[in-house]
Every structure is written in C-alpha cells, then in structure tokens.
Short mmCIF file of C-alpha atoms (C1' of nucleotides) and ligand atoms in Angstrom, two decimals:
data_model
loop_
_atom_site.label_atom_id
_atom_site.label_comp_id
_atom_site.label_asym_id
_atom_site.label_seq_id
_atom_site.Cartn_x
_atom_site.Cartn_y
_atom_site.Cartn_z
CA MET A 1 19.60 -15.20 11.41
CA VAL A 2 16.11 -13.62 12.28
CA ALA A 3 15.27 -11.82 14.50
CA SER A 4 15.37 -13.44 18.26
CA GLN A 5 12.67 -13.02 20.56
CA PHE A 6 14.72 -10.48 23.33
CA ARG A 7 15.19 -7.95 20.14
CA PRO A 8 19.16 -8.31 19.92
CA ASP A 9 21.45 -6.06 18.45
CA LEU A 10 20.32 -5.01 15.01
CA MET A 11 23.34 -3.73 13.81
CA SER A 12 25.08 -7.60 15.01
CA VAL A 13 21.92 -9.12 13.16
CA ILE A 14 22.72 -7.20 9.69
CA GLU A 15 25.93 -7.92 10.08
CA ASP A 16 25.69 -11.54 10.55
CA MET A 17 23.44 -10.99 7.25
CA GLY A 18 26.49 -10.36 5.66
CA TYR A 19 25.95 -6.64 5.08
CA ARG A 20 28.43 -3.78 6.25
CA ILE A 21 27.93 -1.67 8.83
CA THR A 22 27.67 2.07 7.85
CA GLN A 23 27.20 5.49 9.27
CA PRO A 24 23.50 5.78 7.64
CA ARG A 25 22.57 2.35 8.87
CA ARG A 26 23.72 3.03 12.27
CA ASP A 27 21.82 6.75 12.13
CA VAL A 28 18.73 4.67 11.02
CA VAL A 29 18.38 1.83 13.06
CA LYS A 30 19.10 3.65 16.51
CA LEU A 31 16.56 6.29 14.78
CA LEU A 32 13.88 3.40 14.94
CA GLU A 33 14.88 1.65 18.21
CA THR A 34 13.49 4.28 19.93
CA LYS A 35 9.84 4.47 17.88
CA PRO A 36 8.84 1.09 18.71
CA ASP A 37 4.63 2.58 17.60
CA GLY A 38 5.40 2.45 14.26
CA PHE A 39 7.16 5.28 12.41
CA GLY A 40 7.11 6.36 8.57
CA ALA A 41 9.86 6.06 5.75
CA GLU A 42 9.44 10.55 5.56
CA GLU A 43 9.48 10.97 9.09
CA ILE A 44 12.46 8.99 9.15
CA HIS A 45 13.77 10.16 6.49
CA GLY A 46 12.64 14.29 7.95
CA ALA A 47 14.11 13.22 11.26
CA LEU A 48 18.23 12.31 9.75
CA PRO A 49 18.79 15.47 6.94
CA GLU A 50 22.66 13.79 6.73
CA VAL A 51 21.09 10.32 5.22
CA GLY A 52 20.46 10.55 1.78
CA ARG A 53 15.99 10.09 1.39
CA ALA A 54 17.26 6.88 -1.32
CA THR A 55 19.27 5.74 1.74
CA VAL A 56 16.38 5.93 3.82
CA TYR A 57 14.17 3.26 1.81
CA ARG A 58 17.20 1.23 1.18
CA THR A 59 17.49 0.52 4.98
CA ILE A 60 13.66 0.53 5.16
CA ARG A 61 13.51 -2.45 2.73
CA LEU A 62 17.02 -4.39 4.21
CA LEU A 63 15.24 -4.80 7.71
CA LEU A 64 12.28 -5.95 5.99
CA ASP A 65 14.06 -8.53 4.14
CA ILE A 66 15.54 -9.94 6.73
CA GLY A 67 12.61 -9.18 8.73
CA VAL A 68 13.22 -7.19 11.79
CA ILE A 69 10.89 -4.82 11.12
CA CYS A 70 7.57 -5.48 9.52
CA LYS A 71 5.17 -3.13 7.47
CA LEU A 72 1.61 -2.34 7.85
CA VAL A 73 -0.66 -0.22 5.43
CA MET A 74 -3.20 1.76 7.23
CA ARG A 75 -6.70 2.10 7.15
CA ASP A 76 -6.02 5.69 5.23
CA GLY A 77 -3.52 3.73 3.14
CA SER A 78 -0.53 5.82 4.73
CA THR A 79 2.15 3.02 5.20
CA LYS A 80 4.24 2.32 8.36
CA TYR A 81 7.09 0.03 9.74
CA SER A 82 7.40 -1.11 13.47
CA LEU A 83 10.22 -2.65 14.72
CA ALA A 84 9.06 -6.79 14.98
CA ARG A 85 9.73 -8.05 18.66
CA VAL A 86 9.13 -11.54 18.14
CA GLU A 87 9.06 -13.66 15.44
CA HIS A 88 5.31 -14.45 14.54
CA HIS A 89 2.53 -12.24 15.44
CA HIS A 90 0.13 -9.93 14.51
CA HIS A 91 -0.88 -6.15 15.16
CA LEU A 92 -3.56 -3.94 17.25
CA VAL A 93 -3.64 -1.10 14.91
CA CYS A 94 -5.30 1.89 17.28
CA VAL A 95 -7.48 3.95 14.73
CA ARG A 96 -7.45 6.74 16.65
CA CYS A 97 -3.62 7.11 17.79
CA GLY A 98 -1.66 4.98 15.10
CA THR A 99 -0.35 2.71 18.32
CA VAL A 100 0.66 -0.23 16.96
CA GLU A 101 0.72 -2.93 19.15
CA GLU A 102 2.04 -6.74 18.78
CA PHE A 103 -0.87 -9.99 19.35
CA LEU A 104 -0.01 -13.54 20.23
CA ASP A 105 -2.51 -15.94 20.70
CA SER A 106 -1.73 -19.78 20.34
CA THR A 107 -5.53 -20.60 19.80
CA ILE A 108 -5.48 -18.98 16.49
CA GLU A 109 -2.62 -20.12 15.09
CA ARG A 110 -3.96 -24.16 15.72
CA LEU A 111 -7.18 -22.86 14.31
CA VAL A 112 -5.71 -21.49 11.49
CA ARG A 113 -3.65 -24.58 11.18
CA ALA A 114 -7.17 -26.45 11.07
CA ILE A 115 -8.49 -24.29 8.94
CA GLY A 116 -5.79 -25.56 6.16
CA ALA A 117 -6.87 -29.24 6.17
CA GLU A 118 -10.29 -27.40 4.93
CA VAL A 119 -9.31 -25.21 2.01
CA SER A 120 -8.97 -26.28 -1.30
CA GLY A 121 -5.40 -25.56 -2.52
CA GLU A 122 -2.06 -24.98 -0.17
CA ILE A 123 -1.62 -21.99 2.27
CA LEU A 124 1.46 -20.72 2.50
CA GLY A 125 0.77 -17.78 5.21
CA HIS A 126 -1.76 -15.42 6.99
CA ARG A 127 -2.33 -12.14 8.34
CA ILE A 128 -4.24 -10.74 11.12
CA GLU A 129 -5.19 -7.21 11.79
CA PHE A 130 -6.84 -5.74 14.47
CA ASP A 131 -8.72 -2.27 14.26
CA VAL A 132 -8.80 -0.96 17.68
CA ILE A 133 -9.37 2.09 20.16
CA CYS A 134 -6.17 1.20 22.70
CA LYS A 135 -6.70 1.60 26.09
CA THR A 136 -4.96 5.03 25.82
CA CYS A 137 -7.54 6.62 23.49
CA LEU A 138 -10.24 4.84 25.91
CA ASP A 139 -9.20 6.73 29.23
CA TYR A 140 -8.44 9.77 26.90
CA ALA A 141 -12.02 9.89 26.36
CA ASN A 142 -13.89 10.00 29.65
CA MET B 1 -27.93 0.26 2.20
CA VAL B 2 -25.44 -2.87 2.07
CA ALA B 3 -24.58 -5.53 -0.35
CA SER B 4 -26.67 -8.14 0.36
CA GLN B 5 -25.65 -12.40 0.48
CA PHE B 6 -27.32 -12.65 -3.01
CA ARG B 7 -25.46 -10.04 -5.45
CA PRO B 8 -27.91 -7.34 -6.31
CA ASP B 9 -27.97 -5.27 -9.30
CA LEU B 10 -24.73 -3.05 -7.90
CA MET B 11 -26.30 -0.61 -10.42
CA SER B 12 -29.82 -0.43 -7.83
CA VAL B 13 -27.08 -0.31 -4.88
CA ILE B 14 -25.84 3.12 -6.04
CA GLU B 15 -29.32 4.41 -7.31
CA ASP B 16 -30.42 3.45 -3.61
CA MET B 17 -27.61 5.37 -1.61
CA GLY B 18 -29.18 8.49 -3.73
CA TYR B 19 -26.30 8.25 -6.24
CA ARG B 20 -27.20 9.08 -9.86
CA ILE B 21 -27.12 6.70 -12.71
CA THR B 22 -24.65 7.51 -15.38
CA GLN B 23 -22.75 5.46 -18.17
CA PRO B 24 -19.69 5.50 -16.82
CA ARG B 25 -20.76 4.56 -13.30
CA ARG B 26 -22.31 1.45 -15.73
CA ASP B 27 -19.41 0.73 -18.08
CA VAL B 28 -17.12 0.18 -15.01
CA VAL B 29 -19.71 -1.93 -12.94
CA LYS B 30 -20.68 -4.06 -15.95
CA LEU B 31 -17.18 -5.09 -16.29
CA LEU B 32 -15.92 -5.48 -12.98
CA GLU B 33 -19.33 -7.91 -12.37
CA THR B 34 -16.81 -10.14 -15.34
CA LYS B 35 -14.30 -9.92 -12.89
CA PRO B 36 -14.84 -11.83 -10.05
CA ASP B 37 -11.83 -12.75 -9.16
CA GLY B 38 -10.01 -9.75 -8.37
CA PHE B 39 -8.68 -6.79 -10.91
CA GLY B 40 -6.46 -3.98 -10.87
CA ALA B 41 -7.60 0.09 -11.82
CA GLU B 42 -5.55 0.75 -14.66
CA GLU B 43 -7.32 -2.94 -15.78
CA ILE B 44 -10.21 -1.09 -15.67
CA HIS B 45 -9.17 2.06 -17.00
CA GLY B 46 -7.24 0.22 -20.04
CA ALA B 47 -10.08 -1.55 -20.66
CA LEU B 48 -12.73 1.46 -20.74
CA PRO B 49 -11.23 4.00 -22.93
CA GLU B 50 -14.23 5.95 -23.27
CA VAL B 51 -14.24 6.41 -19.64
CA GLY B 52 -12.33 9.07 -18.15
CA ARG B 53 -9.21 7.92 -15.66
CA ALA B 54 -10.48 9.67 -13.02
CA THR B 55 -13.96 8.60 -13.19
CA VAL B 56 -12.78 5.41 -12.89
CA TYR B 57 -10.86 5.67 -9.90
CA ARG B 58 -13.94 7.85 -8.35
CA THR B 59 -16.24 4.83 -9.22
CA ILE B 60 -14.04 2.40 -7.72
CA ARG B 61 -13.65 4.85 -4.61
CA LEU B 62 -17.77 5.23 -4.69
CA LEU B 63 -18.31 1.04 -5.03
CA LEU B 64 -15.77 0.38 -1.77
CA ASP B 65 -17.70 3.19 0.05
CA ILE B 66 -21.01 1.26 0.05
CA GLY B 67 -18.75 -1.83 0.63
CA VAL B 68 -19.71 -3.72 -2.70
CA ILE B 69 -16.36 -3.93 -3.65
CA CYS B 70 -12.92 -5.13 -1.26
CA LYS B 71 -9.32 -3.38 -1.37
CA LEU B 72 -6.81 -6.21 -1.34
CA VAL B 73 -3.09 -5.02 -1.08
CA MET B 74 -1.05 -7.83 -2.58
CA ARG B 75 1.98 -9.20 -1.41
CA ASP B 76 4.07 -6.97 -4.00
CA GLY B 77 2.18 -4.14 -3.05
CA SER B 78 0.35 -3.91 -5.74
CA THR B 79 -3.25 -3.26 -5.28
CA LYS B 80 -6.35 -5.36 -6.16
CA TYR B 81 -10.18 -5.02 -6.59
CA SER B 82 -12.83 -7.49 -5.72
CA LEU B 83 -16.30 -8.14 -5.74
CA ALA B 84 -17.85 -8.87 -2.19
CA ARG B 85 -20.28 -11.56 -2.61
CA VAL B 86 -20.91 -11.50 1.32
CA GLU B 87 -20.67 -8.88 4.08
CA HIS B 88 -18.43 -10.21 6.22
CA HIS B 89 -15.74 -12.54 4.77
CA HIS B 90 -11.78 -12.66 4.59
CA HIS B 91 -9.27 -13.75 1.71
CA LEU B 92 -7.40 -16.60 0.23
CA VAL B 93 -5.05 -14.64 -2.28
CA CYS B 94 -3.36 -17.13 -4.33
CA VAL B 95 0.72 -15.81 -4.63
CA ARG B 96 0.20 -17.77 -8.37
CA CYS B 97 -2.48 -16.62 -9.82
CA GLY B 98 -3.50 -14.13 -8.50
CA THR B 99 -6.62 -15.74 -8.04
CA VAL B 100 -9.18 -14.16 -5.10
CA GLU B 101 -10.99 -16.51 -2.90
CA GLU B 102 -13.62 -15.56 -0.58
CA PHE B 103 -13.19 -17.12 3.43
CA LEU B 104 -15.79 -17.29 5.66
CA ASP B 105 -15.30 -19.20 8.82
CA SER B 106 -18.03 -19.06 11.93
CA THR B 107 -15.54 -20.46 14.66
CA ILE B 108 -12.85 -18.14 13.83
CA GLU B 109 -15.40 -15.49 13.69
CA ARG B 110 -16.63 -16.13 17.39
CA LEU B 111 -12.92 -16.57 18.75
CA VAL B 112 -12.32 -12.81 16.92
CA ARG B 113 -14.66 -12.00 19.52
CA ALA B 114 -13.81 -13.56 22.19
CA ILE B 115 -10.53 -12.27 21.56
CA GLY B 116 -11.77 -9.02 22.38
CA ALA B 117 -12.47 -9.40 25.78
CA GLU B 118 -9.10 -10.56 26.69
CA VAL B 119 -7.25 -7.65 24.72
CA SER B 120 -7.36 -4.03 26.10
CA GLY B 121 -8.76 -1.01 24.30
CA GLU B 122 -11.90 -1.71 22.14
CA ILE B 123 -11.46 -3.95 19.00
CA LEU B 124 -13.85 -2.21 16.31
CA GLY B 125 -13.07 -4.66 13.30
CA HIS B 126 -10.73 -6.96 11.95
CA ARG B 127 -9.30 -8.04 8.93
CA ILE B 128 -7.84 -11.67 8.16
CA GLU B 129 -5.96 -12.85 4.65
CA PHE B 130 -3.97 -16.02 3.43
CA ASP B 131 -1.74 -16.88 1.14
CA VAL B 132 -2.58 -19.52 -1.14
CA ILE B 133 -1.35 -21.63 -3.91
CA CYS B 134 -4.58 -22.30 -5.15
CA LYS B 135 -6.02 -25.48 -6.10
CA THR B 136 -5.96 -24.42 -9.98
CA CYS B 137 -2.02 -23.70 -9.64
CA LEU B 138 -1.06 -27.10 -7.45
CA ASP B 139 -3.05 -28.89 -10.51
CA TYR B 140 -0.95 -27.18 -12.57
CA ALA B 141 2.35 -27.79 -10.91
CA ASN B 142 1.62 -31.80 -11.37
"C1'" DG C 1 -38.11 20.71 -21.58
"C1'" DC C 2 -35.91 23.53 -18.01
"C1'" DA C 3 -33.55 24.74 -13.62
"C1'" DG C 4 -29.83 22.57 -10.49
"C1'" DT C 5 -26.51 20.35 -9.24
"C1'" DA C 6 -24.13 15.71 -9.65
"C1'" DT C 7 -20.71 13.75 -12.48
"C1'" DT C 8 -17.37 13.93 -15.78
"C1'" DG C 9 -12.50 13.66 -18.33
"C1'" DA C 10 -8.46 16.30 -19.80
"C1'" DG C 11 -4.63 17.12 -17.47
"C1'" DA C 12 -1.82 18.92 -13.83
"C1'" DC C 13 -0.03 17.65 -9.52
"C1'" DT C 14 1.22 14.65 -5.09
"C1'" DG C 15 3.40 11.33 -2.28
"C1'" DA C 16 5.93 7.03 -1.85
"C1'" DG C 17 8.53 4.40 -3.55
"C1'" DT C 18 12.87 3.02 -7.70
"C1'" DA C 19 16.80 3.38 -10.50
"C1'" DT C 20 20.60 5.03 -12.02
"C1'" DC C 21 25.46 6.73 -11.16
"C1'" DA C 22 29.70 9.02 -10.91
"C1'" DA C 23 31.81 9.48 -6.08
"C1'" DT C 24 32.63 7.48 -1.55
"C1'" DA C 25 33.13 4.41 2.61
"C1'" DT C 26 33.81 -0.51 3.92
"C1'" DG C 27 36.52 -4.62 5.26
"C1'" DG C 28 39.66 -8.30 4.43
"C1'" DT C 29 44.23 -8.63 2.64
"C1'" DT C 30 48.80 -7.72 2.91
"C1'" DA D 1 48.74 1.48 7.53
"C1'" DA D 2 48.06 1.49 2.64
"C1'" DC D 3 45.14 -1.09 -0.94
"C1'" DC D 4 41.73 -3.27 -3.92
"C1'" DA D 5 37.90 -4.90 -4.95
"C1'" DT D 6 33.22 -4.32 -4.11
"C1'" DA D 7 29.16 -2.48 -1.58
"C1'" DT D 8 26.83 1.55 -0.70
"C1'" DT D 9 26.04 6.35 -1.13
"C1'" DG D 10 23.41 10.84 -2.35
"C1'" DA D 11 21.83 13.76 -5.71
"C1'" DT D 12 18.84 13.49 -9.49
"C1'" DA D 13 14.78 11.94 -12.34
"C1'" DC D 14 11.47 9.17 -12.99
"C1'" DT D 15 7.50 6.19 -12.34
"C1'" DC D 16 3.00 4.72 -10.48
"C1'" DA D 17 -1.46 5.20 -8.15
"C1'" DG D 18 -4.11 7.72 -7.40
"C1'" DT D 19 -5.93 12.45 -6.21
"C1'" DC D 20 -7.40 17.92 -7.49
"C1'" DT D 21 -9.26 21.35 -10.24
"C1'" DC D 22 -12.37 23.44 -13.20
"C1'" DA D 23 -15.01 24.66 -17.15
"C1'" DA D 24 -17.97 21.18 -19.97
"C1'" DT D 25 -21.13 18.30 -19.89
"C1'" DA D 26 -25.07 14.78 -17.71
"C1'" DC D 27 -28.66 13.26 -14.87
"C1'" DT D 28 -33.20 13.87 -12.22
"C1'" DG D 29 -37.03 15.72 -10.36
"C1'" DC D 30 -40.41 19.45 -11.65
ZN1 ZN E 201 4.71 -6.23 14.10
ZN1 ZN E 202 -1.05 -16.13 12.41
ZN1 ZN E 203 -13.25 -9.68 -0.16
ZN1 ZN E 204 -13.80 -11.76 10.45
#
DNA sequence: GCAGTATTGAGACTGAGTATCAATATGGTT
DNA sequence: AACCATATTGATACTCAGTCTCAATACTGC
C-alpha cells in the first residue's frame, strides 16, 4: 500500500502495512500533518516531550519506508522531512525560508525516460531538486 | 576562478584563489586526482596518515568552495566527494558499486530553464541525480 | 632571513541518528 | 474481560561525520 494522490489517513496506511497503532505514532503523525512545509526530527521531538527521541526517529524511518514522507537534504546540510502528497514528484526548496513545494512536470519525466535509452547502464530512478526563492520571499523583498 | 572544462592543475586553482600552497593540500589533491569515481573523507584520511583529520575535512571544504569537487549524498546516507570535470553537470550514481559518472544533456538544461518561467518564484539552481546500475555491474551480473 | 598571517594537528566537542534491553502496550484469542 | 505472544517504547549509551579550539608550525612577500 502506498500513499494515494489524496492524502488518506496516515494511521490507516500504517495499519494496512501491518504495523500497530500506538499513541506515540499517533502523536507524531498528527503533529506532522500540521506541518506541510517540512520539519526536522528534533523539531518534532521538542514538540512532543511525551514521546522518546528514539521513537520519534523510528517513526520517521517507518514513514519513510512506507513512502508517505520524503527526506530532503537541504543546502546547509540539515535534513528535513516533508509529507508526500503525490507519489512521484520533485521539490522546489526555497533557499531563504526553507519552504518545500512539490513539483510535477510530465515533460521532464518523459525526457528522463528518453535519457535512459541513451545512457550506458540501467536507470533505476532519479531525483530532481530546484533551489528557488519562493513567491512569498520575493514579495516580502519588495 | 572556476574549474575549466579541461581539468587544470588543481593546485594552481587553489593558488589563484589566494590560498597558500601547503604540503597537506598537495597530498590531498594528488590523492583525489587518482580517484575519479568519488571518495569518502575518511577514505582520504586513512590513506594519508601524515595529514590530520581536521585538515582533510578543511581541504575538502575548500575544494567544494572553489567548485572543483562536488558533494554527493548517496542513497544509504553516506557522503562522497567527486572531482568535477565540467562546470555544470549531473550525476549517474551506480547503486551497486557506487561509481559516479558525470552527465550532461542540453535538452534537459533547456527544459529546466523553460520550467523556470512556469513556476511561481525564482529558480536559482537545480540538481539532477540518477540512480543507475552501471555498465560494468550489468556485465558482471551476466 | 624576518615578520605577519594562514594553516596545521591533536583532541575535545557537536548533532544526527542508531543499538541495547528491560519494561510496557497492543491486538488477536478464548 | 483476562491472557498471551510479540511489537513497540524510552532511557541511555553509543557511533559517525564533521567542526571548533588553540598552541605550534609553515608560507609568502618583503
Ligand atoms: Zn516530497
Ligand atoms: Zn521524476
Ligand atoms: Zn560531479
Ligand atoms: Zn542541469
């Protein structure tokens, strides 16, 4: 089971994968559903004193495994996790405020597939990432 | 000064940037010029007992700053550095042997520029990375 | 060669993430 | 509703990559 295009209840995705529904998992998931712009692990931990640090990291790993969040390494080297709304997508990351936006473009996907034919070896996957200054930050600068 | 298309002597690039020519820097640069496939920082350090660990990391940072190597975060989370032969390029990373190959495609660059117009906000840069099984690993599997 | 400054190296330190393991919570069963 | 087997938790110790500190040393311009 994988996250659908329509953001189902994350807890039921976890359950469907055969994992148990626990209070810590509920807490973490509930919190990150309110943070669509990407969040750090320690940020979650700080906001949930009742959940152990190890459990926060374990839950993040679990959510990564089942594909409902994505991991992003920012330009400054820090790591952010962000809810995955759609299955295959890329990211626009604002270098100023850090906001993460998902990005889809069928043309680029077609091209990427075409490149597979030209390249020696077999392409298994790809990642595309844009460094941007988002609309909000641009407006704010004026 | 930035690395040219023709891999100039890295030491002179360093000198041109106003940094001093030192033995540790010579050692690190010399070693990594023999490792075109990407290398880890500890790997360099292990191979150069006469150079301090901090200096290895400092030299890597310096080379990143002047743009003659690139930093790659592998799928397993480990970090590799790899000589940059050409200025703007992307990477084909073999998920089996870890070999890093540089990749250029004018079509994708044109497309990426075109996307800039469609997107709200301003695109500053991009990164594209392919996970592949390289020719050698494919052949070896047969 | 000298002076002034950039660089070095040993080692302490940080921060993200993982391993350990006894204690606890969960879900299926009766 | 209590019971059991096991998945999960949390405190803590640990690892690993990378950075900081600072006294000692090496460069470079003069
Ligand atoms: Zn995403
Ligand atoms: Zn894609
Ligand atoms: Zn490269
Ligand atoms: Zn490009």
